[in-house]
Amino acid sequence: MGAVASVALLLPLLSAAPPAGAGVPDAGSLQAQFARAAARHGVPESVLLAVSYLQSRWDGHGGAPSVTGGYGPMHLTDAVTALTGAAPHHSDGAEDPRGDSSRPVRSGVEAPLPAAGSLPARLRTLERAAEVSGIPAEELRTGTAANIEGGAALLAAAQREAGLPASADPADWYGAVARYSGADDSATATTYANDVFDVIRGGESRTTDSGQRVTLAADPAVAPVTEQVAALGLRRPAAGPVECPPTVACEWMPAPYEEFGDGDYGNHDKANRPSAQSIDYIVVHDTEADWNTTLDLVRDPTYVSWQYSLRSSDGHIAQHVRLKDVAWHAGNWFVNAKSVGLEHEGFLTSPDSWYTEAMYRTSARLVRYLAARYDIPLDRQHVLGHDNVPGTVTASIRGMHTDPGPYWDWAHYFRLLGRPITPSAGPDAGVVTIRPDYGAHRPVYTGCVTAGVVCAPHGSGAVRLHTAPSADAPLVKDIGLRPGGQDSTTGVNDTGARASTGQSYAVAERRGDWTAIWYLGQRAWFHNPGKEPTAVNARGLVLTPREGLASVPVYGRAYPEASAYPAGVPVQAVSPLSYRLLAGQRYVVGDRTPGEYYFAPVFDSSGHRVVRGQEEYYQIQFGHRVAFVKAADVRVSQS
């Protein structure tokens, strides 16, 4: 598997033909820079624009590199800049990725970053662009026009090296586009080229991070010469039991299921999902490591695991664990047992560690495939960030991870999923769904490089929550993160006063340009002006403590009652978190689920059991993370 079965893109793209009467672009504009570079190097302008869109959506990111060291609108890679010494995120902090308190803590291991000389060609395209264009590397990194020239020169060089003329027909550039991806396997190069030509067919138009409008007119009739990929001499991806849609490039790089003494083993558990237990969640992570380090770690039996890794530069996917089995990734055993983990190459604390459009698109296709296969709703109660997974017990709350963080573009991701976040109710709705304008919404974060130091301004999909309707009011408290009652902070890793795009909350009050929601047992205010709203009105089910109860406990996992456990399976404590859901407060309802525990403490899977109780729980959006309450403790109503 891994070969692309169809050129057709499964995800809908917005047609974006230029408006009638559009004028000639200003000579200094980004649109004009693309036109000049295309003409100078004999590359069809639509090809140059579409390649750039797939890499950067035409953004320059202020000259900052991507997670793979890519610069500028053409994402010319010089990945030495990405070797910052950051530790892989499962090695960082106190979280036990397995998240099963009945077993010893599974900690991560440190891994060396690769030497610059060992980097593959796909991470060194900027030096090649300098060679073929004659433009100094520093100009390619820092100058937008130079960067576009370098990308055009790379495409033209790929066309010449294939022995093909500099045709004016975009269809003749399929092989050059595939080569531009930098992929070393034919399936990834084909997927990349298919995406570029889908952009050409559908057209695009958007305002970039520099405030310039760029438009690519739709060319629905273009029919590329796909046979050109065969002449590139690329390897075939590793065969194996991959479980991926046909429109992505996916290869099998298995994580080890290996016993290594003293009752310890790694790095996942055998299971029989969904026959024995449903798959209800997809968890989005970032790797906090480069691609090669990520693969080395997941193939280490002493480390932890996840089902899929996704590469930033071209969207390539590696599968490591069968979907029927349980990977150790989310820090919560209940969630692990019922989820699929996706690791995306990236670094959350670098505000311009941007993700390519190629990776967003292949990730979205994979999520759509998984959602259809397991009947998982495409919403933020089921497509979770790692930072939305709750701690299992009070003691584990502070150690939970915070990726993919406030710079992951959930709004764009859900558009690619075919589920854009739109209003579903009128102005007096009892529920709101967070949705700021990612590019324009730039809250201050600190600690990206140095603790307490303000991060560079950057778009964000998260809003900050205050104790009163004022930007000067203190941030709301998270007693789980800070049992001493201290205020939350603006730290990039502090989730204590943060609501993220796509998350829905019950409205507690509205006052002018401010909206209050129920959050972690308190009113939490965020700026939500009518002219530039940071949330949309929505409808849905909400719950509150049943009559006669002043408050009800909140849980980080939905475990069965003690009487449900058979002989030989130790009873797991039903331990409430430090929070309470108070009478009069309302929280948006997700799934209703019976208490479940997957008993899998040893390597031999023959004794593994799914324990399912009579006690039922509701999942709720309680804070930045989801949580669970017992169904018997609450009543449910329409918002």
XYZ file of C-alpha atoms in Angstrom:
639
model
C 0.000 0.000 0.000
C 0.926 3.671 -0.036
C 0.543 4.181 -3.776
C -1.994 6.797 -4.691
C -5.102 5.317 -6.227
C -6.630 8.513 -7.487
C -5.565 11.999 -8.388
C -8.826 13.355 -7.011
C -8.554 15.055 -3.648
C -11.117 13.876 -1.120
C -11.199 17.149 0.768
C -13.240 20.023 -0.666
C -11.300 23.079 -1.760
C -12.816 26.513 -2.094
C -12.920 27.772 -5.636
C -11.204 31.112 -5.704
C -11.193 32.616 -9.159
C -10.204 36.308 -9.191
C -13.027 38.825 -9.083
C -14.252 40.253 -12.363
C -12.372 43.380 -13.304
C -9.405 42.635 -11.051
C -6.610 45.049 -11.819
C -2.992 44.347 -12.657
C -1.115 43.738 -9.397
C 1.238 46.390 -8.057
C 4.798 45.740 -9.265
C 5.991 45.445 -5.659
C 3.253 43.084 -4.586
C 3.638 39.438 -3.739
C 1.412 38.500 -6.684
C 3.751 40.391 -9.020
C 6.812 38.722 -7.495
C 5.382 35.321 -8.350
C 4.586 36.489 -11.902
C 8.112 37.859 -12.490
C 9.865 34.770 -11.103
C 7.675 32.448 -13.168
C 8.357 34.394 -16.375
C 12.105 34.644 -15.745
C 12.527 30.897 -15.238
C 9.936 29.689 -17.747
C 7.710 28.092 -15.097
C 3.916 28.391 -15.472
C 2.747 30.914 -12.892
C -0.020 28.596 -11.708
C 2.547 25.867 -10.939
C 4.746 28.242 -8.940
C 1.759 29.624 -7.016
C 0.323 26.191 -6.276
C 3.647 24.769 -5.044
C 4.074 27.753 -2.751
C 0.499 27.428 -1.488
C 1.027 23.796 -0.579
C 4.193 24.637 1.317
C 3.321 27.881 3.084
C -0.083 29.138 1.896
C 2.036 32.050 0.501
C 3.050 33.218 3.972
C 6.594 34.386 4.710
C 6.452 33.894 8.487
C 8.606 36.947 9.049
C 11.691 35.107 7.868
C 11.457 32.515 10.656
C 12.073 28.860 9.757
C 9.520 26.077 9.875
C 9.940 22.983 12.014
C 12.066 21.460 9.278
C 14.123 24.586 8.673
C 12.081 25.801 5.699
C 12.176 29.503 4.788
C 9.810 31.825 2.997
C 6.840 31.282 0.693
C 8.658 28.505 -1.214
C 9.743 26.705 2.004
C 13.371 26.383 0.951
C 14.922 24.136 3.587
C 18.090 24.748 5.576
C 17.335 22.451 8.492
C 20.518 23.147 10.448
C 18.465 25.978 11.968
C 15.945 23.459 13.322
C 18.527 21.540 15.339
C 17.848 23.458 18.525
C 18.464 20.655 21.017
C 14.851 20.340 22.093
C 14.002 17.035 23.757
C 11.235 14.856 22.304
C 8.024 15.765 24.099
C 7.343 12.333 25.587
C 10.718 12.699 27.336
C 9.773 16.068 28.774
C 7.908 16.732 32.012
C 6.302 14.273 34.399
C 3.645 12.709 32.186
C 3.541 8.923 31.941
C 2.367 8.482 28.326
C 0.882 5.078 29.152
C -1.248 6.685 31.867
C -2.149 3.452 33.694
C -1.605 3.887 37.424
C -1.841 0.122 37.973
C 1.545 -0.294 36.267
C 5.004 1.242 36.821
C 5.497 4.664 35.290
C 6.762 4.496 31.713
C 9.252 7.310 31.237
C 10.818 8.527 28.033
C 14.479 8.508 27.070
C 16.719 11.255 25.794
C 17.727 10.996 22.152
C 20.549 12.793 20.333
C 19.642 15.087 17.484
C 21.273 14.274 14.127
C 24.392 16.015 12.906
C 23.836 18.560 10.151
C 25.872 16.500 7.709
C 23.474 13.581 7.996
C 20.437 15.561 6.896
C 18.647 14.273 3.762
C 18.409 16.344 0.591
C 14.775 17.286 1.300
C 16.028 19.316 4.297
C 18.749 21.104 2.298
C 16.869 22.546 -0.687
C 17.957 26.109 0.091
C 21.604 25.346 -0.734
C 20.508 23.731 -4.001
C 18.358 26.796 -4.798
C 21.376 29.025 -4.178
C 23.392 26.889 -6.594
C 20.894 26.957 -9.483
C 19.713 30.555 -9.023
C 22.977 32.273 -8.121
C 21.231 34.036 -5.229
C 23.157 33.988 -1.922
C 21.709 31.708 0.761
C 21.130 34.602 3.167
C 18.957 36.404 0.595
C 16.964 33.212 -0.009
C 16.315 32.983 3.744
C 15.397 36.606 4.367
C 14.077 38.091 1.104
C 10.610 37.173 -0.105
C 11.249 37.995 -3.766
C 14.579 36.134 -3.662
C 12.927 33.138 -2.015
C 10.308 32.945 -4.771
C 13.065 33.245 -7.388
C 14.917 30.377 -5.710
C 11.824 28.175 -5.761
C 11.186 28.929 -9.434
C 14.812 28.132 -10.239
C 14.502 24.764 -8.461
C 11.401 23.856 -10.474
C 13.068 24.903 -13.727
C 16.180 22.855 -12.864
C 14.044 19.784 -12.119
C 12.349 20.174 -15.518
C 15.711 20.458 -17.331
C 17.194 17.477 -15.478
C 14.210 15.396 -16.583
C 15.011 16.313 -20.189
C 11.720 18.183 -20.587
C 11.139 21.599 -22.192
C 10.049 24.668 -20.247
C 6.467 24.241 -21.427
C 3.802 26.881 -20.844
C 1.313 24.090 -20.107
C 1.103 23.312 -16.338
C 0.245 19.696 -17.175
C 3.823 19.140 -18.389
C 5.330 19.980 -14.977
C 4.010 17.088 -12.897
C 7.415 15.386 -12.582
C 9.182 18.626 -11.632
C 6.591 19.291 -8.955
C 7.006 15.760 -7.590
C 10.784 16.309 -7.492
C 10.299 19.651 -5.663
C 8.701 17.797 -2.737
C 12.106 16.372 -1.849
C 10.499 13.021 -1.104
C 12.674 9.972 -1.609
C 9.773 7.614 -2.324
C 7.383 7.589 -5.264
C 4.160 7.494 -3.227
C 4.966 10.661 -1.263
C 6.163 12.513 -4.347
C 2.979 11.490 -6.188
C 0.723 12.561 -3.317
C 2.491 15.921 -3.161
C 2.179 16.510 -6.909
C -1.482 15.497 -6.838
C -2.147 18.069 -4.122
C -0.400 20.805 -6.086
C -2.523 20.074 -9.145
C -5.683 19.936 -7.037
C -4.847 23.479 -5.919
C -4.406 24.479 -9.582
C -7.749 22.896 -10.529
C -9.680 24.418 -7.639
C -7.918 27.762 -7.382
C -7.180 29.637 -4.160
C -7.240 33.168 -2.845
C -6.210 34.463 0.571
C -4.631 37.336 2.448
C -1.131 36.415 3.602
C 0.566 37.086 6.922
C 2.089 40.215 5.328
C -1.394 41.529 4.515
C -1.212 40.942 0.762
C -3.945 39.334 -1.305
C -2.742 36.559 -3.590
C -4.984 34.766 -6.057
C -4.596 31.650 -8.153
C -7.363 31.361 -10.742
C -8.968 27.929 -11.021
C -7.974 25.774 -13.989
C -10.363 22.802 -13.647
C -9.380 21.218 -16.974
C -5.667 20.731 -16.281
C -4.709 17.051 -16.691
C -1.079 16.478 -15.613
C 1.234 13.895 -17.156
C 1.400 11.659 -14.080
C 3.663 9.107 -15.784
C 6.587 11.497 -15.310
C 7.067 10.302 -11.710
C 8.263 6.900 -12.929
C 11.344 8.518 -14.457
C 12.478 10.069 -11.161
C 14.030 6.842 -9.877
C 12.429 7.064 -6.434
C 12.152 4.103 -4.066
C 8.901 2.338 -3.317
C 7.717 2.776 0.293
C 8.098 -0.126 2.697
C 5.334 -2.672 2.304
C 3.314 -3.740 5.304
C -0.126 -3.748 6.889
C -0.677 0.005 6.647
C -4.159 1.337 7.376
C -4.354 4.596 5.444
C -6.596 6.166 2.797
C -5.389 5.726 -0.792
C -4.903 9.479 -1.216
C -1.914 9.692 1.145
C 1.595 8.243 1.042
C 1.876 5.809 3.931
C 4.485 3.214 4.829
C 4.875 0.621 7.567
C 7.599 1.318 10.161
C 6.528 -0.930 13.024
C 6.949 -0.152 16.688
C 8.305 -3.185 18.579
C 6.141 -5.404 20.739
C 8.998 -6.871 22.694
C 9.575 -8.363 26.143
C 12.903 -7.472 27.720
C 12.896 -8.925 31.224
C 11.668 -8.283 34.786
C 8.093 -8.204 33.548
C 8.761 -5.110 31.472
C 8.006 -4.807 27.769
C 7.373 -2.281 25.089
C 6.142 -0.303 23.533
C 2.385 -0.844 23.149
C -0.300 -3.403 24.012
C -1.997 -5.969 21.842
C -5.769 -5.577 21.683
C -8.781 -6.343 19.500
C -10.348 -2.997 18.722
C -13.070 -2.199 17.794
C -14.553 -5.660 18.481
C -13.593 -5.578 22.148
C -13.599 -1.822 22.716
C -14.684 1.124 20.578
C -12.284 3.711 19.178
C -13.794 7.080 20.097
C -10.954 9.606 19.911
C -8.216 10.830 17.611
C -5.416 12.600 19.497
C -3.277 15.206 17.696
C 0.287 15.584 18.985
C 3.411 17.346 17.853
C 6.693 15.489 18.106
C 9.056 18.113 19.583
C 11.685 16.294 17.515
C 12.862 16.015 13.942
C 11.624 13.190 11.710
C 14.557 10.806 12.070
C 14.632 11.172 15.855
C 10.887 10.552 15.970
C 11.258 7.304 14.045
C 14.213 6.162 16.153
C 12.190 6.699 19.322
C 8.981 4.966 18.314
C 11.008 1.946 17.182
C 12.740 1.723 20.584
C 11.065 -0.949 22.767
C 12.019 0.969 25.924
C 10.201 4.104 24.731
C 6.497 4.771 24.083
C 4.360 4.621 20.952
C 1.650 6.110 18.760
C -0.124 4.880 15.660
C 1.101 7.401 13.050
C 3.867 9.955 12.480
C 3.433 12.738 9.894
C 6.360 14.528 8.253
C 6.228 18.293 7.943
C 8.108 18.820 4.688
C 5.839 16.747 2.446
C 3.063 15.178 4.562
C 4.522 11.661 4.385
C 2.943 9.242 6.910
C 4.531 6.339 8.751
C 2.308 3.873 10.633
C 3.823 2.162 13.664
C 1.022 0.399 15.570
C -1.983 -1.463 14.166
C -5.278 0.286 14.802
C -6.621 -2.716 16.670
C -3.797 -2.367 19.225
C -3.347 0.214 21.993
C -0.457 2.676 21.772
C 1.042 4.528 24.746
C 0.815 8.203 23.852
C -1.852 10.292 25.593
C -0.963 10.061 29.291
C -4.401 8.669 30.174
C -5.018 4.920 29.936
C -8.770 5.306 29.404
C -8.105 7.612 26.439
C -5.231 5.499 25.113
C -7.418 2.395 25.086
C -10.068 4.198 23.019
C -7.981 6.414 20.728
C -5.583 6.682 17.807
C -2.484 8.870 18.253
C -1.103 11.083 15.443
C 2.327 12.682 15.944
C 3.069 15.686 13.716
C 6.652 16.824 13.206
C 6.862 20.143 15.029
C 7.879 22.260 18.027
C 5.067 23.997 19.935
C 7.142 26.562 21.844
C 8.558 28.196 18.728
C 5.793 30.520 17.514
C 6.947 30.323 13.929
C 7.409 26.567 13.926
C 4.763 26.494 11.267
C 3.316 23.431 9.687
C 3.173 23.016 5.955
C -0.079 22.843 4.084
C 1.102 19.465 2.781
C 1.120 18.035 6.324
C -2.196 19.630 7.314
C -3.833 18.111 4.225
C -2.517 14.581 4.598
C -3.321 14.678 8.314
C -6.869 15.789 7.558
C -7.312 12.983 5.023
C -6.051 10.459 7.543
C -8.414 11.781 10.227
C -11.365 11.657 7.824
C -10.491 8.062 6.982
C -10.253 7.086 10.663
C -13.465 8.930 11.526
C -15.374 7.142 8.759
C -13.905 3.753 9.648
C -14.788 3.971 13.344
C -17.787 6.334 13.235
C -15.939 9.044 15.159
C -17.672 12.463 15.018
C -15.518 15.197 13.496
C -15.668 17.662 16.371
C -13.365 18.869 19.128
C -14.857 16.471 21.679
C -13.501 13.559 19.661
C -10.590 15.075 17.712
C -8.497 16.125 20.692
C -5.158 17.795 21.084
C -2.799 16.105 23.490
C -3.336 19.272 25.540
C -7.065 18.432 25.819
C -6.543 14.998 27.412
C -7.245 15.113 31.170
C -5.012 13.869 33.942
C -6.162 10.529 35.297
C -6.074 11.579 38.969
C -5.328 14.834 40.794
C -1.644 13.989 41.138
C -1.195 13.605 37.381
C -2.826 16.897 36.296
C 0.327 19.002 36.493
C 2.386 16.546 34.447
C 0.060 16.378 31.438
C 1.463 17.634 28.153
C 0.476 20.773 26.282
C 1.046 20.013 22.585
C 0.158 20.856 19.872
C -0.328 24.171 21.683
C -1.878 27.533 20.830
C -0.264 27.824 17.392
C -1.943 24.781 15.834
C -4.521 26.140 13.363
C -7.635 24.164 14.353
C -9.941 26.320 12.220
C -7.987 25.583 9.050
C -7.684 21.919 10.043
C -11.448 21.570 10.402
C -12.036 23.278 7.076
C -9.817 20.621 5.526
C -11.803 17.980 7.419
C -14.915 19.277 5.688
C -16.360 20.453 9.030
C -15.749 24.219 9.127
C -16.627 25.850 12.431
C -19.717 27.930 11.696
C -22.582 29.395 13.767
C -25.483 27.051 14.454
C -27.625 29.318 16.655
C -28.720 32.934 17.062
C -27.258 35.756 19.166
C -28.875 34.602 22.428
C -27.559 31.053 22.229
C -26.714 29.197 25.403
C -23.511 27.744 23.901
C -20.546 29.308 22.106
C -17.814 27.637 20.080
C -14.405 29.299 20.165
C -13.238 30.554 16.766
C -10.972 33.602 16.617
C -9.489 34.779 13.330
C -6.247 32.806 13.523
C -4.065 35.222 11.574
C -5.341 38.424 13.169
C -5.755 37.060 16.711
C -2.370 37.472 18.404
C -2.545 37.136 22.195
C 0.671 37.634 24.113
C 2.437 34.435 25.157
C 5.630 34.092 27.150
C 8.252 31.415 27.548
C 8.736 30.303 23.941
C 12.509 30.642 24.250
C 13.169 31.936 27.778
C 10.842 31.697 30.787
C 8.916 34.926 31.302
C 10.109 36.531 28.055
C 7.415 37.549 25.568
C 7.162 35.363 22.472
C 7.249 36.860 18.991
C 3.756 37.975 17.861
C 1.951 35.185 16.078
C -1.527 34.044 15.100
C -3.287 31.774 17.559
C -6.476 29.743 17.780
C -6.817 30.138 21.561
C -8.513 32.836 23.644
C -7.478 33.902 27.134
C -9.930 33.720 30.044
C -10.307 36.352 32.789
C -12.111 36.573 36.141
C -14.024 39.679 35.006
C -14.964 41.334 31.676
C -11.734 43.288 31.381
C -8.330 42.666 29.839
C -6.840 43.945 33.102
C -8.665 41.378 35.238
C -6.629 38.431 36.540
C -6.706 35.216 34.591
C -8.929 32.458 35.965
C -7.336 29.885 38.264
C -6.778 26.192 37.642
C -6.578 24.513 41.050
C -5.436 21.303 39.427
C -2.360 22.955 37.926
C -1.825 25.254 40.936
C -3.263 23.742 44.129
C -2.089 26.801 46.050
C -4.602 28.967 44.208
C -2.178 31.087 42.189
C -3.388 32.821 39.046
C -2.805 31.274 35.635
C -0.120 32.841 33.460
C 0.496 33.824 29.861
C 3.041 31.010 29.481
C 2.828 29.215 26.141
C 2.554 25.903 28.017
C 0.050 27.113 30.611
C -3.418 25.762 29.720
C -5.079 26.987 32.931
C -6.940 29.944 31.380
C -7.215 28.973 27.743
C -10.075 27.973 25.434
C -9.184 26.712 21.984
C -10.779 26.875 18.548
C -13.607 24.383 18.123
C -14.195 23.856 21.836
C -17.782 24.572 22.946
C -18.817 25.985 26.315
C -22.086 26.920 28.017
C -22.647 30.672 28.271
C -22.762 32.018 31.814
C -23.274 35.710 30.999
C -22.874 38.298 28.243
C -21.827 41.875 28.890
C -21.046 44.201 25.980
C -18.028 42.902 24.062
C -17.359 40.191 26.654
C -18.769 36.699 27.066
C -18.508 34.528 30.174
C -18.481 30.740 29.996
C -18.534 28.057 32.662
C -14.980 26.810 32.960
C -13.356 24.671 35.684
C -16.164 25.471 38.100
C -16.106 29.276 37.623
C -17.173 32.092 35.334
C -14.453 32.775 32.784
C -14.628 35.889 30.583
C -13.163 36.367 27.111
C -13.214 39.301 24.719
C -15.814 38.613 22.040
C -16.698 41.866 20.223
C -19.549 41.762 17.742
C -17.510 43.213 14.882
C -14.555 40.864 15.393
C -15.976 37.876 17.304
C -13.697 35.271 18.808
C -16.537 32.726 19.128
C -19.625 31.689 17.185
C -23.017 30.942 18.679
C -23.971 27.296 18.816
C -26.549 24.851 20.096
C -26.095 21.606 21.946
C -26.827 19.575 25.037
C -25.649 20.842 28.409
C -25.665 19.274 31.837
C -25.823 20.494 35.417
C -25.949 18.746 38.835
C -29.283 17.059 39.434
C -31.681 18.658 41.898
C -30.623 18.432 45.503
C -26.882 18.267 44.789
C -24.774 21.339 45.549
C -21.903 19.936 43.478
C -20.742 16.747 41.803
C -17.264 15.262 41.362
C -15.352 15.447 38.088
C -13.176 12.607 36.799
C -10.256 12.284 34.417
C -11.237 8.785 33.296
C -14.469 6.801 33.119
C -13.649 3.629 35.054
C -16.194 0.967 36.088
C -17.641 0.482 39.548
C -15.872 -2.034 41.810
C -18.537 -4.726 41.384
C -17.851 -4.930 37.613
C -14.357 -6.399 37.991
C -14.087 -10.182 37.603
C -11.841 -12.326 39.756
C -8.184 -11.868 38.902
C -8.553 -8.281 37.679
C -7.565 -5.712 40.343
C -10.211 -3.065 41.011
C -9.145 0.364 39.760
C -10.004 3.314 41.967
C -12.677 5.712 40.727
C -10.750 8.783 41.840
C -12.247 12.271 41.377
C -10.051 15.164 40.330
C -9.628 18.250 42.516
C -12.378 20.139 40.666
C -16.134 20.254 41.382
C -19.076 20.949 39.073
C -21.333 23.285 41.059
C -25.121 23.646 41.068
C -26.277 26.274 38.591
C -23.326 25.740 36.277
C -23.665 24.122 32.855
C -21.196 22.269 30.660
C -21.471 21.049 27.086
C -22.126 17.319 26.776
C -20.130 14.946 24.631
C -20.435 11.172 24.617
C -22.316 9.048 27.107
C -20.209 5.980 27.846
C -20.193 3.048 30.259
C -17.260 2.827 32.624
C -14.494 0.791 30.957
C -11.050 -0.450 31.891
C -8.686 -2.341 29.615
C -6.722 -4.798 31.739
C -3.413 -5.366 29.939
C -0.612 -5.462 32.540
C 1.659 -8.050 30.941
C 3.267 -8.920 27.629
C 1.193 -12.050 27.054
C -2.061 -10.717 25.630
C -4.056 -13.902 26.242
C -5.091 -12.605 29.674
C -6.024 -9.109 28.586
C -9.637 -8.190 29.449
C -12.034 -5.301 28.853
C -13.975 -4.605 32.059
C -17.249 -2.812 31.398
C -19.524 -1.579 34.186
C -23.134 -0.506 34.593
C -22.173 2.974 35.807
C -22.324 5.457 32.912
C -20.484 8.735 32.408
C -20.840 11.858 30.293
C -17.799 13.453 28.720
C -17.872 17.251 29.096
C -15.806 20.236 27.995
C -14.826 21.281 31.509
C -11.748 23.459 31.006
C -9.121 23.413 28.320
C -9.209 19.652 28.793
C -12.206 17.369 28.631
C -13.436 15.544 31.736
C -16.082 13.027 32.832
C -19.018 13.097 35.261
C -21.271 10.272 36.344
C -24.591 10.252 34.500
C -26.427 9.568 37.757
C -25.129 12.850 39.218
C -26.436 15.202 36.534
C -29.413 16.166 34.409
C -29.137 16.963 30.716
C -31.090 19.581 28.755
C -30.969 21.570 25.542
C -28.838 24.688 25.752
